[in-house]
Coordinates of N, CA and C in Angstrom, one line a residue:
X290 N 0.9 -1.1 -0.2 CA 0.0 0.0 0.0 C 1.1 1.0 -0.1
X291 N 0.6 2.0 -0.9 CA 1.2 3.5 -0.9 C 0.2 4.6 -0.2
X292 N 0.9 5.2 0.9 CA 0.2 6.2 1.4 C 1.0 7.5 1.7
X293 N 0.5 8.7 1.5 CA 1.1 9.8 1.7 C 1.5 10.0 3.2
X294 N 2.6 10.3 3.7 CA 3.0 10.3 5.1 C 2.4 11.7 5.8
X295 N 1.7 11.5 6.8 CA 1.2 12.5 7.4 C 1.5 12.7 9.1
X296 N 1.5 13.6 9.7 CA 1.7 13.6 11.2 C 1.0 12.4 11.9
X297 N 1.7 11.8 12.8 CA 1.0 10.8 13.8 C 0.4 9.9 12.9
X298 N 1.1 9.4 12.1 CA 0.4 8.2 11.1 C 1.2 7.0 11.5
X299 N 2.4 7.1 12.4 CA 3.0 5.7 12.4 C 2.1 4.5 13.3
X300 N 1.1 4.8 14.0 CA 0.5 3.9 14.8 C -0.5 3.2 13.8
X301 N -0.9 3.8 12.8 CA -1.9 3.4 11.9 C -1.2 2.6 11.0
X302 N -0.1 2.8 10.5 CA 1.0 2.1 9.6 C 1.4 0.9 10.4
X303 N 1.7 0.9 11.7 CA 2.1 -0.3 12.4 C 1.1 -1.1 12.4
X304 N -0.2 -0.8 12.8 CA -1.7 -1.8 12.9 C -1.9 -2.4 11.6
X305 N -1.6 -1.7 10.5 CA -1.7 -2.3 9.2 C -0.8 -3.5 8.9
X306 N 0.6 -3.1 9.2 CA 1.3 -4.3 9.0 C 1.3 -5.5 10.0
X307 N 1.1 -5.2 11.2 CA 1.0 -6.2 12.2 C -0.3 -7.0 12.2
X308 N -1.3 -6.3 11.9 CA -2.6 -7.2 12.0 C -3.2 -7.7 10.9
X309 N -2.8 -7.0 9.7 CA -3.3 -7.5 8.3 C -2.1 -7.9 7.4
X310 N -0.8 -7.7 7.9 CA 0.2 -8.2 7.1 C 0.3 -7.2 6.0
X311 N -0.2 -5.9 5.8 CA 0.1 -4.9 4.4 C 1.0 -4.4 4.7
X312 N 2.1 -4.4 3.9 CA 3.2 -3.5 3.7 C 2.9 -1.9 3.3
X313 N 3.5 -1.2 4.0 CA 3.0 0.2 3.6 C 4.3 1.0 3.3
X314 N 4.2 1.8 2.1 CA 5.2 2.6 1.6 C 5.0 3.8 1.7
X315 N 5.5 4.9 2.6 CA 5.1 6.1 2.9 C 6.0 7.2 1.9
X316 N 5.1 8.1 1.4 CA 5.8 9.0 0.5 C 5.5 10.4 1.0
X317 N 6.5 11.4 0.7 CA 6.1 12.6 1.3 C 5.4 13.4 0.6
X318 N 5.3 13.2 -0.9 CA 4.5 13.9 -1.9 C 3.9 13.0 -3.0
X319 N 2.5 13.1 -3.3 CA 1.6 12.5 -4.0 C 2.3 12.3 -5.5
X320 N 3.1 13.0 -5.7 CA 3.5 13.2 -7.0 C 4.8 12.0 -7.0
X321 N 5.5 11.4 -5.9 CA 6.2 10.3 -5.8 C 5.6 8.9 -6.4
X322 N 4.2 8.9 -6.2 CA 3.3 7.6 -6.5 C 3.6 7.6 -7.9
X323 N 3.3 8.5 -8.9 CA 3.5 8.3 -10.1 C 4.9 7.4 -10.4
X324 N 6.0 7.8 -9.9 CA 7.2 7.4 -10.2 C 7.1 6.0 -9.7
X325 N 6.9 5.8 -8.5 CA 6.7 4.5 -8.1 C 6.0 3.3 -9.1
X326 N 5.2 3.9 -9.5 CA 4.2 2.9 -10.3 C 4.9 2.7 -11.5
X327 N 5.6 3.7 -11.9 CA 6.3 3.7 -13.2 C 7.5 2.4 -13.1
X328 N 8.0 2.7 -11.9 CA 9.0 1.6 -11.6 C 8.6 0.4 -11.6
X329 N 7.5 0.0 -10.9 CA 6.8 -1.2 -10.8 C 6.5 -1.8 -12.1
X330 N 6.0 -1.0 -12.9 CA 5.4 -1.4 -14.1 C 6.5 -1.8 -15.1
X331 N 7.7 -1.0 -15.0 CA 9.0 -1.6 -15.8 C 9.5 -2.5 -15.3
X332 N 9.6 -3.1 -14.2 CA 10.0 -4.2 -13.4 C 9.1 -5.4 -13.8
X333 N 7.9 -5.2 -13.9 CA 7.2 -6.4 -14.4 C 7.1 -6.6 -15.9
X334 N 7.3 -5.5 -16.5 CA 7.3 -5.9 -18.1 C 8.8 -6.2 -18.6
X335 N 9.5 -5.9 -17.8 CA 10.9 -6.3 -18.1 C 11.1 -7.7 -18.3
X336 N 10.1 -8.7 -17.7 CA 10.1 -10.0 -17.6 C 9.4 -10.6 -19.0
X337 N 8.6 -9.7 -19.9 CA 7.8 -10.2 -20.6 C 8.5 -9.8 -22.2
X338 N 8.6 -11.0 -22.7 CA 9.2 -11.1 -24.1 C 8.1 -11.2 -25.5
X339 N 8.2 -10.3 -26.3 CA 7.4 -10.6 -27.5 C 8.0 -11.2 -28.7
X340 N 7.6 -12.4 -29.1 CA 8.1 -13.3 -30.0 C 7.3 -13.2 -31.3
X341 N 8.0 -12.6 -32.5 CA 6.8 -12.4 -33.5 C 7.5 -12.9 -34.9
X342 N 7.1 -13.2 -35.8 CA 7.5 -13.4 -37.1 C 6.5 -14.0 -38.0
X343 N 7.0 -14.3 -39.2 CA 5.9 -15.0 -40.1 C 6.8 -16.0 -41.0
X344 N 6.4 -17.0 -41.3 CA 7.2 -17.9 -42.0 C 6.3 -18.6 -43.1
X345 N 6.7 -18.0 -44.3 CA 5.7 -18.5 -45.4 C 7.0 -18.9 -46.5
X346 N 6.8 -19.8 -47.3 CA 7.7 -20.3 -48.2 C 8.9 -20.7 -47.6
X347 N 9.0 -21.2 -46.4 CA 10.2 -21.8 -46.0 C 10.3 -23.2 -46.1
X348 N 11.5 -23.8 -46.3 CA 11.6 -25.0 -46.8 C 12.0 -26.1 -45.8
X349 N 12.4 -25.6 -44.6 CA 12.9 -26.5 -43.3 C 12.0 -26.0 -42.1
X350 N 10.7 -26.2 -42.1 CA 9.9 -25.7 -41.1 C 10.1 -26.7 -39.7
X351 N 10.9 -27.8 -40.0 CA 11.0 -28.4 -38.5 C 12.5 -27.7 -38.0
X352 N 13.1 -27.4 -38.7 CA 14.3 -26.6 -37.9 C 13.8 -25.4 -37.5
X353 N 12.9 -24.5 -38.1 CA 12.0 -23.4 -37.3 C 11.4 -23.9 -36.1
X354 N 10.9 -24.8 -36.1 CA 10.3 -25.4 -34.9 C 11.2 -25.6 -33.9
X355 N 12.5 -26.3 -34.3 CA 13.4 -26.6 -33.2 C 14.0 -25.1 -32.5
X356 N 14.2 -24.3 -33.3 CA 14.7 -23.1 -32.9 C 13.9 -22.4 -32.0
X357 N 12.7 -22.5 -32.7 CA 11.3 -21.9 -31.7 C 11.6 -22.3 -30.3
X358 N 11.5 -23.6 -30.2 CA 11.5 -24.4 -29.0 C 12.5 -24.2 -28.0
X359 N 13.6 -24.0 -28.9 CA 15.1 -23.9 -27.9 C 15.0 -22.7 -27.4
X360 N 14.4 -21.5 -28.1 CA 14.4 -20.3 -27.5 C 13.4 -19.9 -26.3
X361 N 12.0 -20.7 -26.6 CA 11.0 -20.9 -25.7 C 11.6 -21.2 -24.4
X362 N 12.3 -22.5 -24.6 CA 12.7 -23.0 -23.5 C 13.5 -22.4 -22.4
X363 N 14.4 -22.0 -23.1 CA 15.6 -20.9 -22.6 C 15.0 -19.9 -21.6
X364 N 14.2 -19.3 -22.3 CA 13.4 -18.1 -21.7 C 12.5 -18.2 -20.5
X365 N 11.9 -19.6 -20.6 CA 11.1 -19.8 -19.4 C 11.8 -20.3 -18.6
X366 N 12.7 -21.0 -18.7 CA 13.9 -21.3 -17.7 C 14.3 -20.4 -17.1
X367 N 14.6 -19.2 -17.6 CA 15.1 -18.0 -17.0 C 14.3 -17.2 -16.3
X368 N 13.1 -17.5 -16.3 CA 11.9 -16.9 -15.8 C 11.4 -15.7 -16.4
X369 N 11.4 -15.7 -17.9 CA 10.6 -14.9 -18.9 C 9.3 -15.2 -19.1
X370 N 8.3 -14.5 -19.4 CA 7.1 -14.5 -19.9 C 7.0 -14.5 -21.5
X371 N 6.4 -15.3 -22.2 CA 6.3 -15.0 -23.6 C 5.0 -14.5 -23.7
X372 N 5.1 -13.4 -25.1 CA 4.1 -12.7 -25.5 C 4.1 -13.3 -27.1
X373 N 3.0 -13.7 -27.8 CA 3.1 -13.9 -29.0 C 1.7 -13.5 -29.8
X374 N 1.8 -12.8 -31.0 CA 0.9 -12.6 -31.6 C 0.2 -13.7 -32.5
X375 N 0.6 -15.0 -32.4 CA 0.3 -16.1 -33.1 C 0.0 -15.7 -34.5
X376 N 1.4 -15.2 -35.2 CA 1.4 -15.1 -36.4 C 1.7 -16.4 -37.4
X377 N 1.8 -16.4 -38.6 CA 1.9 -17.5 -39.6 C 3.2 -18.6 -39.0
X378 N 2.8 -19.7 -38.7 CA 3.6 -20.8 -37.9 C 4.6 -20.5 -36.7
X379 N 5.1 -19.1 -36.9 CA 6.0 -18.9 -35.8 C 5.2 -18.8 -34.5
X380 N 4.2 -18.3 -34.3 CA 3.4 -18.1 -33.1 C 2.8 -19.5 -32.7
X381 N 2.5 -20.3 -33.9 CA 2.3 -21.5 -33.5 C 3.1 -22.5 -32.8
X382 N 4.4 -22.2 -33.3 CA 5.6 -23.0 -32.8 C 5.8 -22.5 -31.3
X383 N 6.1 -21.1 -31.4 CA 6.2 -20.7 -29.8 C 5.1 -20.8 -28.8
X384 N 3.8 -20.8 -29.3 CA 2.8 -21.0 -28.2 C 3.0 -22.7 -27.9
X385 N 3.1 -23.6 -28.9 CA 2.9 -24.9 -28.6 C 4.2 -25.2 -27.8
X386 N 5.4 -24.8 -28.0 CA 6.8 -24.9 -27.3 C 6.8 -24.6 -25.8
X387 N 5.9 -23.3 -25.9 CA 5.8 -22.5 -24.4 C 5.0 -23.5 -23.6
X388 N 4.0 -23.7 -24.0 CA 2.9 -24.5 -23.2 C 3.6 -25.8 -22.9
X389 N 4.2 -26.6 -23.8 CA 4.7 -27.8 -23.5 C 5.4 -27.8 -22.6
X390 N 6.6 -26.8 -22.5 CA 7.6 -26.5 -21.4 C 6.9 -25.9 -20.1
X391 N 6.0 -25.2 -20.1 CA 5.3 -24.8 -18.9 C 4.6 -26.0 -18.2
X392 N 3.9 -26.9 -18.9 CA 3.4 -28.1 -18.4 C 4.5 -29.0 -17.8
X393 N 5.5 -29.0 -18.5 CA 6.5 -30.0 -18.0 C 7.3 -29.5 -16.7
X394 N 7.0 -28.1 -16.3 CA 7.7 -27.8 -15.1 C 6.7 -27.7 -14.2
X395 N 5.1 -28.1 -14.4 CA 4.2 -27.9 -13.7 C 3.9 -26.4 -13.0
X396 N 4.1 -25.6 -13.9 CA 3.7 -24.3 -14.1 C 2.2 -24.0 -13.7
X397 N 1.8 -23.3 -12.5 CA 0.5 -23.0 -12.2 C -0.5 -22.0 -12.8
X398 N 0.4 -21.1 -13.5 CA -0.2 -19.9 -13.9 C 0.5 -19.9 -15.3
X399 N -0.1 -20.6 -16.2 CA 0.3 -20.6 -17.7 C -0.2 -19.4 -18.2
X400 N -1.4 -19.0 -18.0 CA -1.9 -17.6 -18.4 C -1.2 -16.6 -18.3
X401 N -0.3 -16.4 -17.4 CA 0.4 -15.1 -17.0 C 1.9 -15.2 -17.7
X402 N 2.2 -16.6 -17.8 CA 3.4 -16.7 -18.3 C 3.6 -16.8 -19.9
X403 N 2.3 -17.1 -20.5 CA 2.2 -17.4 -22.0 C 0.9 -16.5 -22.3
X404 N 1.1 -15.3 -23.0 CA 0.0 -14.6 -23.4 C 0.1 -14.7 -25.2
X405 N -1.0 -15.3 -25.4 CA -1.3 -15.3 -27.1 C -2.4 -14.6 -27.4
X406 N -2.3 -13.6 -28.5 CA -3.2 -13.0 -29.2 C -3.2 -13.0 -30.4
X407 N -4.1 -14.0 -31.0 CA -3.8 -14.2 -32.8 C -4.3 -12.9 -33.5
X408 N -3.9 -12.8 -34.7 CA -4.3 -12.0 -35.3 C -5.4 -12.1 -36.2
X409 N -6.0 -11.5 -36.6 CA -7.2 -11.9 -37.7 C -6.8 -11.6 -39.2
X410 N -7.1 -12.8 -39.8 CA -6.6 -12.5 -41.3 C -7.0 -11.1 -42.0
X411 N -8.2 -10.7 -41.7 CA -8.6 -9.6 -42.8 C -8.4 -8.2 -41.9
X412 N -7.4 -8.1 -41.0 CA -7.0 -6.7 -40.4 C -6.2 -6.0 -41.4
X413 N -6.5 -4.8 -41.6 CA -6.1 -3.8 -42.5 C -4.6 -3.5 -41.7
X414 N -3.9 -3.0 -42.4 CA -2.4 -2.5 -41.9 C -2.7 -1.8 -40.7
X415 N -3.4 -0.7 -40.6 CA -3.5 0.0 -39.5 C -4.0 -0.5 -38.3
X416 N -5.1 -1.7 -38.6 CA -5.4 -2.4 -37.6 C -4.5 -3.2 -37.2
X417 N -3.6 -3.8 -38.0 CA -2.6 -4.8 -37.6 C -1.4 -4.0 -36.8
X418 N -1.2 -2.8 -37.3 CA -0.3 -2.2 -36.6 C -0.7 -1.9 -34.9
X419 N -1.8 -1.4 -34.9 CA -2.4 -0.8 -33.7 C -2.6 -2.1 -32.8
X420 N -3.1 -3.3 -33.2 CA -3.1 -4.6 -32.4 C -1.7 -4.9 -32.0
X421 N -0.7 -4.8 -33.0 CA 0.9 -5.3 -32.6 C 1.4 -4.0 -31.4
X422 N 1.1 -2.9 -31.5 CA 1.6 -2.0 -30.5 C 1.1 -2.3 -29.3
X423 N -0.2 -2.7 -29.0 CA -0.9 -2.9 -27.9 C -0.4 -4.4 -27.3
X424 N 0.0 -5.0 -28.1 CA 0.9 -6.3 -27.5 C 2.1 -6.1 -26.9
X425 N 2.9 -5.0 -27.8 CA 4.2 -5.0 -27.2 C 4.4 -3.9 -26.3
X426 N 3.2 -3.3 -26.0 CA 3.1 -2.2 -24.9 C 3.4 -2.7 -23.5
X427 N 3.3 -3.9 -23.4 CA 3.4 -4.8 -22.0 C 4.9 -5.5 -21.8
X428 N 5.6 -5.2 -23.0 CA 6.7 -6.0 -22.9 C 8.2 -5.1 -22.9
X429 N 9.3 -5.7 -22.8 CA 10.5 -5.1 -22.7 C 11.3 -5.2 -24.1
X430 N 11.2 -6.5 -24.5 CA 11.9 -7.0 -25.5 C 11.4 -7.8 -26.8
X431 N 11.8 -7.6 -27.6 CA 11.0 -8.4 -28.8 C 12.2 -9.0 -29.6
X432 N 11.7 -10.3 -29.8 CA 12.4 -11.2 -30.9 C 11.7 -11.4 -32.1
X433 N 12.4 -11.1 -33.3 CA 11.5 -11.3 -34.5 C 12.3 -12.3 -35.1
X434 N 11.5 -13.7 -35.7 CA 12.2 -14.7 -36.3 C 11.5 -14.9 -37.6
X435 N 12.6 -15.1 -38.5 CA 12.2 -15.1 -39.7 C 11.9 -14.1 -40.4
X436 N 10.4 -13.8 -40.5 CA 10.0 -12.5 -40.9 C 9.8 -12.2 -42.3
X437 N 9.1 -13.3 -43.0 CA 8.8 -13.1 -44.3 C 7.4 -13.6 -44.6
X438 N 6.8 -12.9 -45.4 CA 5.3 -13.4 -45.5 C 5.0 -13.2 -47.0
X439 N 3.9 -14.1 -47.4 CA 3.4 -13.5 -49.0 C 2.4 -12.6 -48.7
X440 N 2.4 -11.8 -50.0 CA 1.0 -10.9 -49.6 C 0.1 -11.5 -50.4
X441 N -1.1 -10.6 -51.0 CA -2.2 -11.2 -51.3 C -2.0 -11.3 -53.0
X442 N -0.6 -11.0 -53.7 CA -0.3 -11.1 -54.9 C 0.6 -12.3 -55.1
X443 N 0.8 -13.0 -53.9 CA 1.8 -14.3 -53.6 C 3.0 -13.9 -53.8
X444 N 3.3 -12.5 -53.6 CA 4.9 -12.1 -53.7 C 5.2 -12.2 -52.0
X445 N 6.3 -12.6 -51.9 CA 7.3 -12.8 -50.7 C 7.9 -11.2 -50.5
X446 N 7.5 -10.8 -49.1 CA 8.0 -9.7 -48.6 C 8.5 -9.8 -47.2
X447 N 9.5 -8.7 -46.8 CA 9.9 -8.8 -45.4 C 9.0 -8.6 -44.6
X448 N 9.1 -8.8 -43.2 CA 8.0 -8.2 -42.3 C 8.6 -6.7 -41.9
X449 N 7.6 -5.8 -41.6 CA 8.2 -4.5 -41.3 C 8.5 -4.4 -39.9
X450 N 9.6 -3.9 -39.7 CA 9.8 -3.8 -38.3 C 9.4 -2.5 -37.8
X451 N 9.0 -2.7 -36.3 CA 8.3 -1.4 -35.6 C 9.3 -1.0 -34.4
X452 N 8.9 0.2 -34.2 CA 10.0 0.7 -32.9 C 8.7 0.7 -31.6
X453 N 9.1 0.8 -30.7 CA 8.4 0.9 -29.5 C 8.4 1.9 -28.9

């Protein structure tokens, strides 16, 4: 609990901590609260990694799966959470590998360790960008794997990179 420090507040704070096991952080000024919340958010999202990519017209999908699996397993073992947009093949590999790993370690909170948000196939470029920005807004790092897709004219093109 974050509270603004006022005179003769020590007894109340002590009571909260002893009777209810509520830890209290006292601040001198309410402006400090915004900075504290920013630090907390940064700490939380620093454990979230967005993995994105597209895999059209690739000859060795088994290799792509093995690479995805190795990355996900290492990240999960290191305490990171996976966020994926469930893009073409890569999202499927990432989510499948992550779920398999989380089950193998008896993770009880899979929904917090693996966040999947599929992209609709009929999204406009603007909708796609907004959706992707929303996904990465709660992450600190991004891994882009492969990153090639086939457009509506059946032409291969690289994925567009974005900045956070």
